[in-house]
Amino acid sequence: MNQKLFIKTWGCQMNEYDSLMIINQLKTKQYIITDNPKEADILILNTCSIREKAQEKLFHQLGRWKKLKNKNKNLIIAVGGCVATQEGKDIYKRANYINIIFGTQTVHKLPEMIDHAKKTKKLIIDISFNDHKKFNIDYIPIQKKPTAFISIMEGCNKYCSFCIVPYTRGHEISRSLDEIVYEISYLSDQGIKEVNLLGQNVNSYLGKGFNGKIYKFSELLQIISEIDGIDRIRFTTSNPFDFTDDIIYAYTQIPKIVSFLHLPVQSGSDRILKLMKRLHTIQEYKKIINKLTLARKNIQISSDFIVGFPGETQKDFEDTMKLIEDINFDMSFSFIYSKRPGTPASNLIDNTNLQEKKERLYILQKKINEQTLNWSQKMLGTTQKVLVEQISKKNCSEVYGKTENNRIVTFKGSKNLIGKIINVKIIKIHSYSLKGQMITSQ
């Protein structure tokens, strides 16, 4: 009898990719995926530690699963991801009913670890860093939409003072060019039209080809653009320090790169950027944006902002708000600073009270939302190319998809449009989505 598997994923797109890899591996071992943890034989929690109180969130979830374990002593509980890598065996000290602790770079070992846990009934733990054997072409994550995330590198060498990633994902390691091309070609044969290249610092990619040559990120973009069936290329997340002129030039040569870029800046204050140990200044960031807008006139930019970083003054915050207006960011991910254990910033003195941080975050998000709406309003009456992803959950006579600039558009259509790029006229604007009318299919 086939056993059932339930997996819960928190965090970034890299975690989503890792979970897809886990699912695909275990499917080959005849496990059945279920969306009901109560009927599962194996429970897997893929965690994220980027925000504060990640550990408490983990133990709250494990507490709920403990009740299921009490009813089924043979239930296997596995904890993986960034919190698992960060905390290791300490998780077991608080939750001694779990069976497996695996790391961000040992997901490929999970089937073997599950088998071992079943036989021995002992804690199995492997949070080691290795040479990324997890990126095995036999385990290409199958994705349901006509868009796919492709991990091209992992880890980060920048060690920003606030960031836990280098400690949970390790140093930068790039996948080989051949593995990436094989995976994307395979997915293209399955109907994938858009790829989103993933990495903690994606534009620092340096991968080896079969000929021994080391390929830069801009060269990888060119090669991917030549794969039949791939019509759009996205990538996230980039670091301004590594956003070199050859990548900017790629925007002039590769139309398949979408006119939308997520480029985290974190703060509009050079003083705060220095405390953050970011390797760019505001002037350098603006120079990149200016070059990009020359290379691709209609490009839209989103970013990340940390509000209330230790030592941030009102003047520093005002500098951030000025940058937001100057660049006219389309969207953002913005958060109040979270102290992460073991990072240099956790030792900085923080004199700003929480209420003031919340007020600053509110002001920042309100401004970004206004700019998002303004960008959407500019699209009213225009014709946009929409990659159709799925039938609308609210209305089965409608479909939805995304424009190049990352807007969700809903319009009347049938499931035979899924996977196609359709010309759609924008007829109505909502806060975070658009309403459209199909013109013609291509």
Short mmCIF file of C-alpha atoms in Angstrom, two decimals:
data_model
loop_
_atom_site.label_atom_id
_atom_site.label_comp_id
_atom_site.label_asym_id
_atom_site.label_seq_id
_atom_site.Cartn_x
_atom_site.Cartn_y
_atom_site.Cartn_z
CA MET A 1 0.00 0.00 0.00
CA ASN A 2 1.40 3.38 -1.03
CA GLN A 3 2.12 5.77 1.80
CA LYS A 4 0.88 9.36 1.85
CA LEU A 5 3.04 12.44 2.15
CA PHE A 6 2.12 15.94 3.34
CA ILE A 7 4.57 18.83 2.95
CA LYS A 8 4.28 22.35 4.33
CA THR A 9 6.54 25.07 2.91
CA TRP A 10 7.42 28.45 4.36
CA GLY A 11 9.56 31.18 2.88
CA CYS A 12 11.11 32.12 -0.42
CA GLN A 13 10.84 30.74 -3.93
CA MET A 14 14.00 28.71 -3.32
CA ASN A 15 12.14 26.85 -0.58
CA GLU A 16 9.23 26.28 -2.96
CA TYR A 17 11.67 24.88 -5.50
CA ASP A 18 13.26 22.60 -2.88
CA SER A 19 9.81 21.32 -1.88
CA LEU A 20 8.97 20.54 -5.49
CA MET A 21 12.24 18.62 -5.69
CA ILE A 22 11.31 16.66 -2.54
CA ILE A 23 7.85 15.85 -3.89
CA ASN A 24 9.22 14.67 -7.22
CA GLN A 25 11.82 12.44 -5.55
CA LEU A 26 9.28 10.81 -3.25
CA LYS A 27 6.76 10.33 -6.06
CA THR A 28 9.35 8.15 -7.78
CA LYS A 29 9.39 6.09 -4.57
CA GLN A 30 5.63 5.55 -4.93
CA TYR A 31 4.58 8.03 -2.25
CA ILE A 32 1.23 9.75 -2.78
CA ILE A 33 0.95 13.49 -2.11
CA THR A 34 -1.96 14.55 0.11
CA ASP A 35 -3.19 17.98 1.18
CA ASN A 36 -4.56 16.57 4.43
CA PRO A 37 -1.95 16.12 7.20
CA LYS A 38 -4.36 13.96 9.21
CA GLU A 39 -4.20 11.16 6.63
CA ALA A 40 -0.45 11.38 5.98
CA ASP A 41 2.18 8.78 6.89
CA ILE A 42 4.97 11.32 6.50
CA LEU A 43 4.86 15.02 7.47
CA ILE A 44 7.56 17.33 6.13
CA LEU A 45 8.06 20.93 7.22
CA ASN A 46 10.34 23.03 4.98
CA THR A 47 11.20 26.10 7.03
CA CYS A 48 12.41 29.67 6.59
CA SER A 49 14.47 31.69 9.08
CA ILE A 50 14.58 35.08 7.35
CA ARG A 51 12.13 36.67 9.78
CA GLU A 52 12.10 36.99 13.54
CA LYS A 53 10.38 34.31 15.65
CA ALA A 54 10.89 31.69 12.94
CA GLN A 55 11.78 29.13 15.61
CA GLU A 56 8.59 29.76 17.60
CA LYS A 57 6.52 29.43 14.44
CA LEU A 58 8.25 26.10 13.86
CA PHE A 59 7.46 24.74 17.33
CA HIS A 60 3.85 25.89 17.17
CA GLN A 61 3.45 23.83 13.99
CA LEU A 62 5.26 20.84 15.46
CA GLY A 63 3.00 21.05 18.52
CA ARG A 64 -0.02 20.60 16.25
CA TRP A 65 1.64 17.65 14.54
CA LYS A 66 2.52 16.07 17.89
CA LYS A 67 -1.18 15.36 18.39
CA LEU A 68 -1.17 13.39 15.14
CA LYS A 69 1.95 11.53 16.26
CA ASN A 70 0.25 10.56 19.50
CA LYS A 71 -2.48 8.88 17.47
CA ASN A 72 -0.07 7.24 15.03
CA LYS A 73 3.28 6.16 16.51
CA ASN A 74 4.56 5.19 13.04
CA LEU A 75 4.10 8.72 11.71
CA ILE A 76 7.37 10.16 10.37
CA ILE A 77 7.95 13.89 10.98
CA ALA A 78 10.81 15.60 9.10
CA VAL A 79 11.97 19.18 9.56
CA GLY A 80 14.13 20.84 6.92
CA GLY A 81 15.08 24.18 5.42
CA CYS A 82 16.83 27.18 6.90
CA VAL A 83 15.67 26.86 10.52
CA ALA A 84 16.72 23.21 10.49
CA THR A 85 20.17 24.16 9.21
CA GLN A 86 20.44 26.97 11.75
CA GLU A 87 19.18 25.09 14.83
CA GLY A 88 20.14 21.48 14.08
CA LYS A 89 19.70 19.04 16.95
CA ASP A 90 18.37 21.80 19.24
CA ILE A 91 15.01 21.30 17.49
CA TYR A 92 14.92 17.73 18.79
CA LYS A 93 15.59 18.94 22.34
CA ARG A 94 12.24 20.76 22.29
CA ALA A 95 10.40 18.30 20.06
CA ASN A 96 11.80 14.82 20.73
CA TYR A 97 9.04 13.17 18.73
CA ILE A 98 10.44 14.25 15.34
CA ASN A 99 12.33 11.72 13.23
CA ILE A 100 14.42 13.65 10.72
CA ILE A 101 16.27 16.97 10.53
CA PHE A 102 17.61 17.79 7.08
CA GLY A 103 19.35 20.86 5.71
CA THR A 104 18.98 23.14 2.71
CA GLN A 105 21.65 21.17 0.86
CA THR A 106 20.63 17.65 1.82
CA VAL A 107 17.12 17.49 0.37
CA HIS A 108 18.34 14.91 -2.15
CA LYS A 109 19.07 12.53 0.74
CA LEU A 110 15.55 12.66 2.15
CA PRO A 111 14.19 9.41 0.62
CA GLU A 112 17.15 7.53 2.09
CA MET A 113 16.75 9.30 5.44
CA ILE A 114 13.04 8.38 5.58
CA ASP A 115 13.82 4.72 4.90
CA HIS A 116 16.49 4.75 7.61
CA ALA A 117 14.18 6.45 10.13
CA LYS A 118 11.49 3.82 9.55
CA LYS A 119 13.95 0.98 10.19
CA THR A 120 15.88 2.35 13.14
CA LYS A 121 13.21 4.49 14.89
CA LYS A 122 16.08 6.85 15.78
CA LEU A 123 16.66 10.53 15.01
CA ILE A 124 18.27 11.02 11.61
CA ILE A 125 20.05 14.34 11.15
CA ASP A 126 22.04 15.70 8.19
CA ILE A 127 22.43 19.47 7.85
CA SER A 128 25.81 19.35 6.14
CA PHE A 129 26.95 21.57 3.31
CA ASN A 130 28.24 19.74 0.26
CA ASP A 131 28.85 20.19 -3.45
CA HIS A 132 25.17 20.53 -4.31
CA LYS A 133 24.47 16.97 -5.30
CA LYS A 134 20.84 17.88 -4.63
CA PHE A 135 20.74 19.41 -8.11
CA ASN A 136 20.34 16.08 -9.84
CA ILE A 137 18.81 16.03 -13.33
CA ASP A 138 16.89 12.86 -12.41
CA TYR A 139 14.77 14.94 -10.04
CA ILE A 140 13.55 17.84 -12.14
CA PRO A 141 10.70 19.49 -10.19
CA ILE A 142 7.55 19.17 -12.29
CA GLN A 143 5.47 22.33 -12.11
CA LYS A 144 1.76 22.62 -12.85
CA LYS A 145 1.68 26.09 -14.41
CA PRO A 146 3.27 27.14 -17.73
CA THR A 147 5.82 29.03 -15.63
CA ALA A 148 8.69 27.38 -13.77
CA PHE A 149 11.23 28.31 -11.14
CA ILE A 150 14.76 27.12 -11.93
CA SER A 151 17.43 27.25 -9.25
CA ILE A 152 20.72 28.21 -10.95
CA MET A 153 22.85 28.89 -7.87
CA GLU A 154 22.59 28.86 -4.11
CA GLY A 155 24.19 30.63 -1.18
CA CYS A 156 25.71 34.09 -0.82
CA ASN A 157 29.19 35.51 -0.23
CA LYS A 158 28.14 39.06 0.59
CA TYR A 159 27.44 38.67 4.34
CA CYS A 160 25.17 41.69 4.73
CA SER A 161 25.10 42.43 8.45
CA PHE A 162 21.36 41.69 8.83
CA CYS A 163 21.14 38.52 6.74
CA ILE A 164 21.06 34.91 7.92
CA VAL A 165 21.26 33.40 4.40
CA PRO A 166 25.05 32.79 4.22
CA TYR A 167 24.78 30.81 7.46
CA THR A 168 21.83 28.68 6.35
CA ARG A 169 22.49 28.33 2.59
CA GLY A 170 26.28 28.50 2.61
CA HIS A 171 28.68 30.11 0.17
CA GLU A 172 27.74 30.72 -3.45
CA ILE A 173 27.76 27.61 -5.59
CA SER A 174 26.58 27.74 -9.20
CA ARG A 175 25.02 24.82 -11.03
CA SER A 176 26.66 23.69 -14.24
CA LEU A 177 25.43 25.27 -17.44
CA ASP A 178 24.56 21.87 -18.85
CA GLU A 179 22.31 20.90 -15.92
CA ILE A 180 20.39 24.17 -16.22
CA VAL A 181 19.97 23.92 -20.00
CA TYR A 182 18.89 20.28 -19.70
CA GLU A 183 16.30 21.13 -17.06
CA ILE A 184 14.85 24.09 -18.96
CA SER A 185 14.80 22.15 -22.25
CA TYR A 186 12.96 19.30 -20.51
CA LEU A 187 10.43 21.68 -19.00
CA SER A 188 9.96 23.42 -22.33
CA ASP A 189 9.04 20.05 -23.85
CA GLN A 190 6.41 19.75 -21.07
CA GLY A 191 4.84 23.08 -22.10
CA ILE A 192 6.68 25.59 -19.89
CA LYS A 193 6.79 29.01 -21.57
CA GLU A 194 8.33 31.19 -18.84
CA VAL A 195 11.29 30.50 -16.56
CA ASN A 196 12.22 32.38 -13.40
CA LEU A 197 15.88 31.86 -12.54
CA LEU A 198 16.47 31.62 -8.80
CA GLY A 199 19.39 32.33 -6.52
CA GLN A 200 20.15 34.23 -3.35
CA ASN A 201 22.41 36.35 -5.54
CA VAL A 202 21.39 35.21 -8.99
CA ASN A 203 23.45 37.62 -11.08
CA SER A 204 26.72 36.44 -9.51
CA TYR A 205 26.26 33.13 -11.36
CA LEU A 206 29.48 31.54 -12.61
CA GLY A 207 28.77 28.07 -13.94
CA LYS A 208 30.95 25.57 -15.75
CA GLY A 209 29.99 24.23 -19.17
CA PHE A 210 30.79 20.77 -20.56
CA ASN A 211 33.74 22.35 -22.39
CA GLY A 212 35.26 23.53 -19.12
CA LYS A 213 34.49 27.20 -19.80
CA ILE A 214 33.07 29.31 -16.97
CA TYR A 215 29.90 31.15 -18.07
CA LYS A 216 28.73 34.44 -16.59
CA PHE A 217 25.10 35.23 -15.86
CA SER A 218 24.69 37.35 -19.00
CA GLU A 219 25.96 34.44 -21.11
CA LEU A 220 23.56 32.06 -19.39
CA LEU A 221 20.68 34.42 -20.23
CA GLN A 222 21.67 34.37 -23.90
CA ILE A 223 21.86 30.58 -24.02
CA ILE A 224 18.51 30.14 -22.29
CA SER A 225 16.89 32.60 -24.71
CA GLU A 226 17.83 30.27 -27.57
CA ILE A 227 15.93 27.27 -26.12
CA ASP A 228 12.87 26.54 -28.26
CA GLY A 229 9.54 27.14 -26.55
CA ILE A 230 10.82 29.51 -23.85
CA ASP A 231 9.19 32.89 -24.45
CA ARG A 232 9.92 34.74 -21.21
CA ILE A 233 12.84 34.93 -18.80
CA ARG A 234 12.69 36.35 -15.27
CA PHE A 235 15.26 36.18 -12.50
CA THR A 236 15.39 36.88 -8.77
CA THR A 237 17.04 37.98 -6.54
CA SER A 238 19.76 40.29 -7.82
CA ASN A 239 22.39 42.21 -5.89
CA PRO A 240 23.24 45.73 -7.12
CA PHE A 241 26.95 45.07 -6.59
CA ASP A 242 26.89 42.31 -9.21
CA PHE A 243 24.53 44.00 -11.65
CA THR A 244 27.26 44.61 -14.19
CA ASP A 245 27.14 46.33 -17.58
CA ASP A 246 27.08 43.03 -19.49
CA ILE A 247 23.79 42.13 -17.76
CA ILE A 248 22.35 45.54 -18.58
CA TYR A 249 23.48 45.08 -22.21
CA ALA A 250 21.61 41.76 -22.29
CA TYR A 251 18.37 43.76 -22.06
CA THR A 252 19.15 45.31 -25.43
CA GLN A 253 19.93 41.95 -27.04
CA ILE A 254 17.43 39.53 -25.50
CA PRO A 255 13.76 40.53 -25.89
CA LYS A 256 12.70 37.46 -23.91
CA ILE A 257 13.97 39.05 -20.68
CA VAL A 258 10.87 40.69 -19.23
CA SER A 259 10.68 44.44 -18.67
CA PHE A 260 10.35 44.00 -14.93
CA LEU A 261 13.20 43.68 -12.44
CA HIS A 262 13.38 43.09 -8.71
CA LEU A 263 16.55 44.80 -7.46
CA PRO A 264 16.77 45.09 -3.65
CA VAL A 265 18.21 48.33 -2.30
CA GLN A 266 17.16 47.92 1.40
CA SER A 267 17.60 51.61 2.35
CA GLY A 268 17.86 55.03 0.75
CA SER A 269 20.53 56.15 3.20
CA ASP A 270 24.24 55.59 2.46
CA ARG A 271 24.92 55.65 6.20
CA ILE A 272 22.49 52.80 6.82
CA LEU A 273 23.73 50.88 3.77
CA LYS A 274 27.22 51.01 5.29
CA LEU A 275 25.90 49.65 8.60
CA MET A 276 24.11 46.94 6.64
CA LYS A 277 27.44 46.10 4.96
CA ARG A 278 25.82 46.51 1.58
CA LEU A 279 28.45 46.93 -1.11
CA HIS A 280 26.71 49.70 -3.05
CA THR A 281 25.83 53.35 -2.53
CA ILE A 282 22.63 55.12 -3.52
CA GLN A 283 24.46 56.88 -6.35
CA GLU A 284 25.68 53.54 -7.69
CA TYR A 285 22.18 52.07 -7.41
CA LYS A 286 20.68 54.99 -9.31
CA LYS A 287 23.34 54.64 -12.00
CA ILE A 288 22.28 51.03 -12.59
CA ILE A 289 18.62 52.06 -12.88
CA ASN A 290 19.47 54.87 -15.29
CA LYS A 291 21.40 52.48 -17.52
CA LEU A 292 18.55 49.95 -17.40
CA THR A 293 15.96 52.54 -18.43
CA LEU A 294 18.15 53.47 -21.40
CA ALA A 295 18.50 49.81 -22.37
CA ARG A 296 14.78 49.08 -21.86
CA LYS A 297 12.68 52.22 -21.87
CA ASN A 298 9.54 50.70 -20.35
CA ILE A 299 11.20 48.67 -17.57
CA GLN A 300 9.58 48.70 -14.12
CA ILE A 301 11.52 48.16 -10.90
CA SER A 302 10.55 46.57 -7.59
CA SER A 303 12.73 46.41 -4.50
CA ASP A 304 13.20 45.35 -0.88
CA PHE A 305 13.23 47.75 2.06
CA ILE A 306 14.15 47.22 5.70
CA VAL A 307 12.54 49.79 7.98
CA GLY A 308 13.88 50.54 11.45
CA PHE A 309 17.36 49.10 11.00
CA PRO A 310 19.42 49.73 14.18
CA GLY A 311 20.53 53.36 14.18
CA GLU A 312 18.05 54.50 11.50
CA THR A 313 17.15 58.14 12.12
CA GLN A 314 14.24 60.14 10.78
CA LYS A 315 16.66 61.66 8.24
CA ASP A 316 17.71 58.18 7.07
CA PHE A 317 14.06 57.23 6.63
CA GLU A 318 13.37 60.44 4.70
CA ASP A 319 16.27 59.55 2.39
CA THR A 320 14.59 56.20 1.74
CA MET A 321 11.29 57.89 0.94
CA LYS A 322 13.06 60.26 -1.46
CA LEU A 323 14.67 57.32 -3.25
CA ILE A 324 11.29 55.61 -3.58
CA GLU A 325 9.89 58.70 -5.26
CA ASP A 326 12.97 59.31 -7.43
CA ILE A 327 13.07 55.75 -8.80
CA ASN A 328 9.26 55.45 -8.87
CA PHE A 329 9.36 51.84 -7.70
CA ASP A 330 6.44 49.78 -8.89
CA MET A 331 6.24 47.30 -6.01
CA SER A 332 8.23 46.29 -2.94
CA PHE A 333 8.74 43.79 -0.16
CA SER A 334 9.12 45.89 2.96
CA PHE A 335 9.51 44.83 6.57
CA ILE A 336 10.50 46.09 9.98
CA TYR A 337 14.03 44.94 10.79
CA SER A 338 14.21 41.51 12.42
CA LYS A 339 17.20 40.66 14.60
CA ARG A 340 18.63 37.35 13.43
CA PRO A 341 20.85 35.42 15.87
CA GLY A 342 24.49 35.24 14.89
CA THR A 343 24.43 38.14 12.44
CA PRO A 344 26.61 41.24 13.03
CA ALA A 345 23.59 43.57 13.05
CA SER A 346 22.15 41.73 16.05
CA ASN A 347 24.84 43.41 18.18
CA LEU A 348 24.03 46.96 17.03
CA ILE A 349 22.30 49.38 19.42
CA ASP A 350 18.68 50.01 18.46
CA ASN A 351 17.17 53.16 19.96
CA THR A 352 14.03 53.40 17.80
CA ASN A 353 10.82 52.22 19.45
CA LEU A 354 8.54 49.72 17.74
CA GLN A 355 5.64 52.16 17.31
CA GLU A 356 7.82 54.56 15.36
CA LYS A 357 9.04 51.70 13.17
CA LYS A 358 5.46 50.68 12.46
CA GLU A 359 4.56 54.26 11.50
CA ARG A 360 7.52 54.45 9.13
CA LEU A 361 6.58 51.13 7.55
CA TYR A 362 3.00 52.34 7.08
CA ILE A 363 4.20 55.53 5.36
CA LEU A 364 6.55 53.59 3.10
CA GLN A 365 3.99 50.96 2.09
CA LYS A 366 1.33 53.61 1.49
CA LYS A 367 3.67 55.42 -0.91
CA ILE A 368 4.60 52.22 -2.75
CA ASN A 369 0.91 51.26 -3.06
CA GLU A 370 0.16 54.66 -4.59
CA GLN A 371 2.93 54.16 -7.11
CA THR A 372 1.75 50.63 -7.87
CA LEU A 373 -1.71 51.97 -8.62
CA ASN A 374 -0.26 54.74 -10.81
CA TRP A 375 1.70 52.20 -12.84
CA SER A 376 -1.46 50.10 -13.26
CA GLN A 377 -3.51 53.12 -14.34
CA LYS A 378 -1.01 53.74 -17.13
CA MET A 379 -1.94 50.30 -18.48
CA LEU A 380 -5.67 51.11 -18.78
CA GLY A 381 -6.68 50.88 -22.45
CA THR A 382 -3.37 49.35 -23.53
CA THR A 383 -2.84 45.94 -25.08
CA GLN A 384 -0.73 43.58 -23.00
CA LYS A 385 0.73 40.17 -23.74
CA VAL A 386 -0.60 37.81 -21.06
CA LEU A 387 0.76 34.32 -20.43
CA VAL A 388 -2.36 32.38 -19.42
CA GLU A 389 -1.74 30.26 -16.31
CA GLN A 390 -5.02 28.83 -15.03
CA ILE A 391 -8.80 28.89 -14.96
CA SER A 392 -10.08 31.54 -12.56
CA LYS A 393 -11.13 30.08 -9.19
CA LYS A 394 -13.95 32.63 -8.92
CA ASN A 395 -15.41 32.17 -12.39
CA CYS A 396 -14.88 29.03 -14.50
CA SER A 397 -15.63 30.99 -17.70
CA GLU A 398 -12.56 33.15 -17.09
CA VAL A 399 -8.82 32.56 -17.13
CA TYR A 400 -5.97 34.51 -15.65
CA GLY A 401 -2.32 35.05 -16.37
CA LYS A 402 0.49 37.54 -15.99
CA THR A 403 1.77 40.44 -18.01
CA GLU A 404 5.47 41.06 -18.48
CA ASN A 405 5.37 43.59 -15.64
CA ASN A 406 4.02 40.99 -13.22
CA ARG A 407 0.36 42.06 -13.18
CA ILE A 408 -2.35 39.40 -12.85
CA VAL A 409 -5.00 39.84 -15.54
CA THR A 410 -8.36 38.05 -15.57
CA PHE A 411 -10.44 37.80 -18.74
CA LYS A 412 -13.05 35.61 -20.41
CA GLY A 413 -11.55 32.48 -21.91
CA SER A 414 -11.36 28.68 -21.77
CA LYS A 415 -8.76 26.20 -20.57
CA ASN A 416 -7.40 25.68 -24.08
CA LEU A 417 -5.73 29.09 -23.68
CA ILE A 418 -3.57 27.90 -20.78
CA GLY A 419 0.10 28.06 -21.74
CA LYS A 420 -0.48 30.54 -24.56
CA ILE A 421 0.50 34.20 -24.73
CA ILE A 422 -2.62 36.19 -25.55
CA ASN A 423 -3.09 39.82 -26.56
CA VAL A 424 -5.40 41.32 -23.96
CA LYS A 425 -6.81 44.84 -23.74
CA ILE A 426 -6.86 46.19 -20.17
CA ILE A 427 -10.36 47.47 -19.42
CA LYS A 428 -10.41 47.80 -15.62
CA ILE A 429 -7.94 48.45 -12.80
CA HIS A 430 -8.01 46.87 -9.34
CA SER A 431 -5.52 47.40 -6.52
CA TYR A 432 -3.31 44.42 -7.35
CA SER A 433 -4.88 42.94 -10.46
CA LEU A 434 -6.38 43.93 -13.80
CA LYS A 435 -9.45 43.03 -15.83
CA GLY A 436 -8.97 42.43 -19.51
CA GLN A 437 -10.62 41.55 -22.81
CA MET A 438 -9.02 39.10 -25.19
CA ILE A 439 -8.12 40.50 -28.60
CA THR A 440 -6.47 37.58 -30.32
CA SER A 441 -4.35 34.53 -29.57
CA GLN A 442 -0.91 33.91 -30.94
#
